[in-house]
Amino acid sequence: MELNTVKSYLRVDYADDDELIQLMIDATAATLGELIPGYNAAAPTARQDLLLLMSVKDLYDHREKYGTNTQLLSGHASTFLYGDCLLYTSDAADD
């Protein structure tokens, strides 16, 4: 997902946090890849895009707690996404 799309969702209109936001995007996308079988970061579904945006927003809103520690970011993204991904795979199985 493009940095500018995420910044728009976060309502961030300055470049000071671009590196941090990109790190959060990357950590969340990697976590989605681990949790969702067949996840394709180059062509995510609308729901996967929304999960990424929601996770990055949560990380960004609590950035003082996580900073740039990739282990903390990935761990939090995993915890945040785990419940939603279980619902996602369950919904997909019902289709």
Tab-separated table of N, CA and C in Angstrom:
chain	number	residue	atom	x	y	z
A	1	MET	N	0.848	-1.173	0.000
A	1	MET	CA	0.000	0.000	0.000
A	1	MET	C	0.895	1.238	0.000
A	2	GLU	N	0.460	2.235	-0.701
A	2	GLU	CA	1.239	3.465	-0.844
A	2	GLU	C	1.261	4.268	0.466
A	3	LEU	N	2.400	4.841	0.743
A	3	LEU	CA	2.575	5.667	1.940
A	3	LEU	C	1.545	6.789	1.991
A	4	ASN	N	1.308	7.456	0.876
A	4	ASN	CA	0.365	8.582	0.864
A	4	ASN	C	-1.053	8.155	1.187
A	5	THR	N	-1.439	6.955	0.780
A	5	THR	CA	-2.772	6.433	1.109
A	5	THR	C	-2.901	6.247	2.614
A	6	VAL	N	-1.871	5.670	3.211
A	6	VAL	CA	-1.887	5.440	4.658
A	6	VAL	C	-1.850	6.773	5.399
A	7	LYS	N	-1.025	7.700	4.955
A	7	LYS	CA	-0.953	9.012	5.602
A	7	LYS	C	-2.301	9.721	5.531
A	8	SER	N	-2.995	9.588	4.435
A	8	SER	CA	-4.320	10.188	4.306
A	8	SER	C	-5.285	9.576	5.318
A	9	TYR	N	-5.244	8.257	5.460
A	9	TYR	CA	-6.097	7.568	6.443
A	9	TYR	C	-5.761	8.014	7.861
A	10	LEU	N	-4.475	8.204	8.128
A	10	LEU	CA	-4.032	8.644	9.451
A	10	LEU	C	-4.259	10.140	9.675
A	11	ARG	N	-4.550	10.855	8.603
A	11	ARG	CA	-4.684	12.321	8.633
A	11	ARG	C	-3.368	12.994	9.012
A	12	VAL	N	-2.288	12.464	8.425
A	12	VAL	CA	-0.954	13.029	8.616
A	12	VAL	C	-0.585	13.757	7.334
A	13	ASP	N	-0.306	15.054	7.433
A	13	ASP	CA	0.003	15.830	6.228
A	13	ASP	C	1.410	16.425	6.257
A	14	TYR	N	2.293	15.817	7.004
A	14	TYR	CA	3.687	16.266	7.077
A	14	TYR	C	4.585	15.047	6.891
A	15	ALA	N	5.849	15.303	6.584
A	15	ALA	CA	6.775	14.215	6.244
A	15	ALA	C	7.618	13.727	7.418
A	16	ASP	N	7.481	14.349	8.569
A	16	ASP	CA	8.336	14.005	9.714
A	16	ASP	C	8.289	12.529	10.089
A	17	ASP	N	7.134	11.896	9.967
A	17	ASP	CA	6.968	10.511	10.389
A	17	ASP	C	6.930	9.514	9.229
A	18	ASP	N	7.326	9.934	8.036
A	18	ASP	CA	7.246	9.045	6.867
A	18	ASP	C	7.994	7.730	7.061
A	19	GLU	N	9.197	7.785	7.589
A	19	GLU	CA	9.970	6.557	7.789
A	19	GLU	C	9.287	5.642	8.800
A	20	LEU	N	8.782	6.206	9.869
A	20	LEU	CA	8.102	5.423	10.891
A	20	LEU	C	6.835	4.785	10.321
A	21	ILE	N	6.051	5.558	9.588
A	21	ILE	CA	4.815	5.029	9.000
A	21	ILE	C	5.136	3.920	7.996
A	22	GLN	N	6.175	4.104	7.193
A	22	GLN	CA	6.556	3.063	6.241
A	22	GLN	C	6.981	1.793	6.966
A	23	LEU	N	7.709	1.944	8.065
A	23	LEU	CA	8.106	0.790	8.871
A	23	LEU	C	6.869	0.059	9.394
A	24	MET	N	5.877	0.804	9.827
A	24	MET	CA	4.634	0.214	10.321
A	24	MET	C	3.875	-0.497	9.206
A	25	ILE	N	3.864	0.095	8.020
A	25	ILE	CA	3.232	-0.544	6.861
A	25	ILE	C	3.924	-1.866	6.561
A	26	ASP	N	5.247	-1.841	6.519
A	26	ASP	CA	6.019	-3.047	6.198
A	26	ASP	C	5.810	-4.139	7.245
A	27	ALA	N	5.827	-3.768	8.523
A	27	ALA	CA	5.635	-4.751	9.597
A	27	ALA	C	4.236	-5.360	9.521
A	28	THR	N	3.242	-4.527	9.259
A	28	THR	CA	1.873	-5.030	9.177
A	28	THR	C	1.682	-5.911	7.955
A	29	ALA	N	2.237	-5.514	6.816
A	29	ALA	CA	2.121	-6.333	5.603
A	29	ALA	C	2.793	-7.687	5.797
A	30	ALA	N	3.947	-7.699	6.453
A	30	ALA	CA	4.629	-8.967	6.731
A	30	ALA	C	3.777	-9.849	7.638
A	31	THR	N	3.146	-9.242	8.621
A	31	THR	CA	2.286	-9.990	9.530
A	31	THR	C	1.073	-10.542	8.795
A	32	LEU	N	0.480	-9.746	7.925
A	32	LEU	CA	-0.649	-10.239	7.123
A	32	LEU	C	-0.217	-11.449	6.300
A	33	GLY	N	0.987	-11.380	5.739
A	33	GLY	CA	1.509	-12.492	4.960
A	33	GLY	C	1.684	-13.755	5.778
A	34	GLU	N	2.012	-13.595	7.056
A	34	GLU	CA	2.177	-14.749	7.945
A	34	GLU	C	0.835	-15.321	8.395
A	35	LEU	N	-0.172	-14.465	8.530
A	35	LEU	CA	-1.450	-14.900	9.088
A	35	LEU	C	-2.479	-15.333	8.054
A	36	ILE	N	-2.381	-14.818	6.838
A	36	ILE	CA	-3.390	-15.109	5.814
A	36	ILE	C	-2.764	-15.951	4.713
A	37	PRO	N	-3.186	-17.203	4.600
A	37	PRO	CA	-2.666	-18.047	3.517
A	37	PRO	C	-2.980	-17.422	2.151
A	38	GLY	N	-1.987	-17.368	1.293
A	38	GLY	CA	-2.173	-16.821	-0.044
A	38	GLY	C	-2.206	-15.306	-0.118
A	39	TYR	N	-1.867	-14.633	0.976
A	39	TYR	CA	-1.864	-13.165	0.958
A	39	TYR	C	-0.855	-12.666	-0.068
A	40	ASN	N	-1.299	-11.751	-0.911
A	40	ASN	CA	-0.437	-11.168	-1.939
A	40	ASN	C	-0.370	-9.668	-1.689
A	41	ALA	N	0.744	-9.195	-1.165
A	41	ALA	CA	0.890	-7.775	-0.838
A	41	ALA	C	0.762	-6.886	-2.066
A	42	ALA	N	1.052	-7.426	-3.245
A	42	ALA	CA	0.949	-6.640	-4.476
A	42	ALA	C	-0.497	-6.507	-4.955
A	43	ALA	N	-1.371	-7.404	-4.498
A	43	ALA	CA	-2.774	-7.366	-4.925
A	43	ALA	C	-3.687	-7.779	-3.769
A	44	PRO	N	-3.686	-6.992	-2.687
A	44	PRO	CA	-4.521	-7.357	-1.539
A	44	PRO	C	-6.004	-7.123	-1.834
A	45	THR	N	-6.847	-7.834	-1.111
A	45	THR	CA	-8.285	-7.600	-1.217
A	45	THR	C	-8.628	-6.304	-0.480
A	46	ALA	N	-9.831	-5.827	-0.664
A	46	ALA	CA	-10.269	-4.608	0.026
A	46	ALA	C	-10.236	-4.813	1.540
A	47	ARG	N	-10.626	-5.991	1.986
A	47	ARG	CA	-10.607	-6.263	3.426
A	47	ARG	C	-9.180	-6.284	3.966
A	48	GLN	N	-8.257	-6.857	3.204
A	48	GLN	CA	-6.860	-6.874	3.628
A	48	GLN	C	-6.297	-5.457	3.687
A	49	ASP	N	-6.669	-4.623	2.721
A	49	ASP	CA	-6.259	-3.213	2.766
A	49	ASP	C	-6.775	-2.545	4.033
A	50	LEU	N	-8.023	-2.805	4.354
A	50	LEU	CA	-8.613	-2.203	5.554
A	50	LEU	C	-7.921	-2.701	6.818
A	51	LEU	N	-7.613	-3.987	6.875
A	51	LEU	CA	-6.879	-4.528	8.022
A	51	LEU	C	-5.521	-3.849	8.175
A	52	LEU	N	-4.843	-3.641	7.057
A	52	LEU	CA	-3.546	-2.965	7.103
A	52	LEU	C	-3.712	-1.543	7.626
A	53	LEU	N	-4.679	-0.817	7.103
A	53	LEU	CA	-4.898	0.564	7.539
A	53	LEU	C	-5.236	0.630	9.026
A	54	MET	N	-6.124	-0.255	9.473
A	54	MET	CA	-6.524	-0.250	10.881
A	54	MET	C	-5.343	-0.574	11.795
A	55	SER	N	-4.533	-1.530	11.403
A	55	SER	CA	-3.381	-1.908	12.218
A	55	SER	C	-2.354	-0.791	12.274
A	56	VAL	N	-2.048	-0.199	11.125
A	56	VAL	CA	-1.072	0.893	11.103
A	56	VAL	C	-1.589	2.074	11.927
A	57	LYS	N	-2.884	2.365	11.846
A	57	LYS	CA	-3.437	3.462	12.646
A	57	LYS	C	-3.263	3.183	14.136
A	58	ASP	N	-3.541	1.938	14.538
A	58	ASP	CA	-3.375	1.597	15.946
A	58	ASP	C	-1.913	1.722	16.370
A	59	LEU	N	-1.009	1.231	15.527
A	59	LEU	CA	0.425	1.375	15.823
A	59	LEU	C	0.823	2.842	15.906
A	60	TYR	N	0.347	3.636	14.959
A	60	TYR	CA	0.720	5.051	14.923
A	60	TYR	C	0.153	5.798	16.127
A	61	ASP	N	-1.086	5.476	16.489
A	61	ASP	CA	-1.702	6.137	17.644
A	61	ASP	C	-0.961	5.826	18.936
A	62	HIS	N	-0.243	4.696	18.972
A	62	HIS	CA	0.512	4.290	20.171
A	62	HIS	C	2.015	4.261	19.890
A	63	ARG	N	2.483	5.124	19.015
A	63	ARG	CA	3.884	5.100	18.567
A	63	ARG	C	4.879	5.344	19.686
A	64	GLU	N	4.464	6.051	20.728
A	64	GLU	CA	5.385	6.275	21.845
A	64	GLU	C	5.751	4.948	22.508
A	65	LYS	N	4.816	4.017	22.508
A	65	LYS	CA	5.028	2.713	23.144
A	65	LYS	C	5.910	1.802	22.293
A	66	TYR	N	5.747	1.839	20.961
A	66	TYR	CA	6.433	0.893	20.078
A	66	TYR	C	7.671	1.464	19.403
A	67	GLY	N	7.692	2.772	19.161
A	67	GLY	CA	8.839	3.403	18.508
A	67	GLY	C	9.182	2.732	17.199
A	68	THR	N	10.457	2.454	16.987
A	68	THR	CA	10.903	1.823	15.741
A	68	THR	C	11.391	0.395	15.980
A	69	ASN	N	11.054	-0.179	17.106
A	69	ASN	CA	11.440	-1.549	17.426
A	69	ASN	C	10.600	-2.501	16.578
A	70	THR	N	11.214	-3.108	15.577
A	70	THR	CA	10.466	-3.941	14.636
A	70	THR	C	9.837	-5.157	15.304
A	71	GLN	N	10.475	-5.692	16.334
A	71	GLN	CA	9.884	-6.839	17.043
A	71	GLN	C	8.603	-6.423	17.760
A	72	LEU	N	8.632	-5.268	18.412
A	72	LEU	CA	7.428	-4.780	19.077
A	72	LEU	C	6.340	-4.455	18.070
A	73	LEU	N	6.712	-3.812	16.970
A	73	LEU	CA	5.734	-3.468	15.937
A	73	LEU	C	5.084	-4.727	15.365
A	74	SER	N	5.898	-5.704	15.006
A	74	SER	CA	5.368	-6.941	14.431
A	74	SER	C	4.532	-7.710	15.442
A	75	GLY	N	4.991	-7.748	16.674
A	75	GLY	CA	4.242	-8.439	17.717
A	75	GLY	C	2.884	-7.811	17.937
A	76	HIS	N	2.846	-6.488	17.984
A	76	HIS	CA	1.569	-5.808	18.171
A	76	HIS	C	0.674	-6.011	16.957
A	77	ALA	N	1.238	-5.907	15.760
A	77	ALA	CA	0.448	-6.116	14.548
A	77	ALA	C	-0.146	-7.521	14.543
A	78	SER	N	0.645	-8.511	14.957
A	78	SER	CA	0.145	-9.893	15.016
A	78	SER	C	-1.039	-10.001	15.974
A	79	THR	N	-0.884	-9.429	17.153
A	79	THR	CA	-1.952	-9.489	18.151
A	79	THR	C	-3.192	-8.770	17.656
A	80	PHE	N	-3.019	-7.595	17.077
A	80	PHE	CA	-4.131	-6.794	16.590
A	80	PHE	C	-4.866	-7.508	15.466
A	81	LEU	N	-4.114	-8.103	14.544
A	81	LEU	CA	-4.713	-8.707	13.354
A	81	LEU	C	-5.211	-10.124	13.571
A	82	TYR	N	-4.712	-10.808	14.563
A	82	TYR	CA	-5.001	-12.225	14.722
A	82	TYR	C	-6.504	-12.507	14.756
A	83	GLY	N	-7.241	-11.792	15.575
A	83	GLY	CA	-8.686	-12.001	15.671
A	83	GLY	C	-9.391	-11.709	14.362
A	84	ASP	N	-9.044	-10.609	13.708
A	84	ASP	CA	-9.668	-10.264	12.439
A	84	ASP	C	-9.321	-11.267	11.355
A	85	CYS	N	-8.094	-11.765	11.338
A	85	CYS	CA	-7.692	-12.729	10.320
A	85	CYS	C	-8.397	-14.058	10.518
A	86	LEU	N	-8.641	-14.444	11.766
A	86	LEU	CA	-9.399	-15.660	12.015
A	86	LEU	C	-10.808	-15.507	11.466
A	87	LEU	N	-11.402	-14.340	11.667
A	87	LEU	CA	-12.724	-14.081	11.104
A	87	LEU	C	-12.667	-14.087	9.588
A	88	TYR	N	-11.607	-13.507	9.018
A	88	TYR	CA	-11.449	-13.434	7.571
A	88	TYR	C	-11.368	-14.822	6.964
A	89	THR	N	-10.557	-15.689	7.535
A	89	THR	CA	-10.416	-17.030	6.975
A	89	THR	C	-11.696	-17.817	7.187
A	90	SER	N	-12.398	-17.574	8.272
A	90	SER	CA	-13.670	-18.246	8.514
A	90	SER	C	-14.710	-17.775	7.504
A	91	ASP	N	-14.764	-16.466	7.243
A	91	ASP	CA	-15.689	-15.926	6.240
A	91	ASP	C	-15.398	-16.485	4.869
A	92	ALA	N	-14.121	-16.586	4.525
A	92	ALA	CA	-13.734	-17.096	3.206
A	92	ALA	C	-14.127	-18.556	3.066
A	93	ALA	N	-14.045	-19.316	4.135
A	93	ALA	CA	-14.408	-20.739	4.086
A	93	ALA	C	-15.914	-20.914	3.881
A	94	ASP	N	-16.690	-19.934	4.361
A	94	ASP	CA	-18.150	-19.999	4.204
A	94	ASP	C	-18.598	-19.678	2.799
A	95	ASP	N	-17.764	-18.974	2.019
A	95	ASP	CA	-18.144	-18.567	0.653
A	95	ASP	C	-18.104	-19.688	-0.334
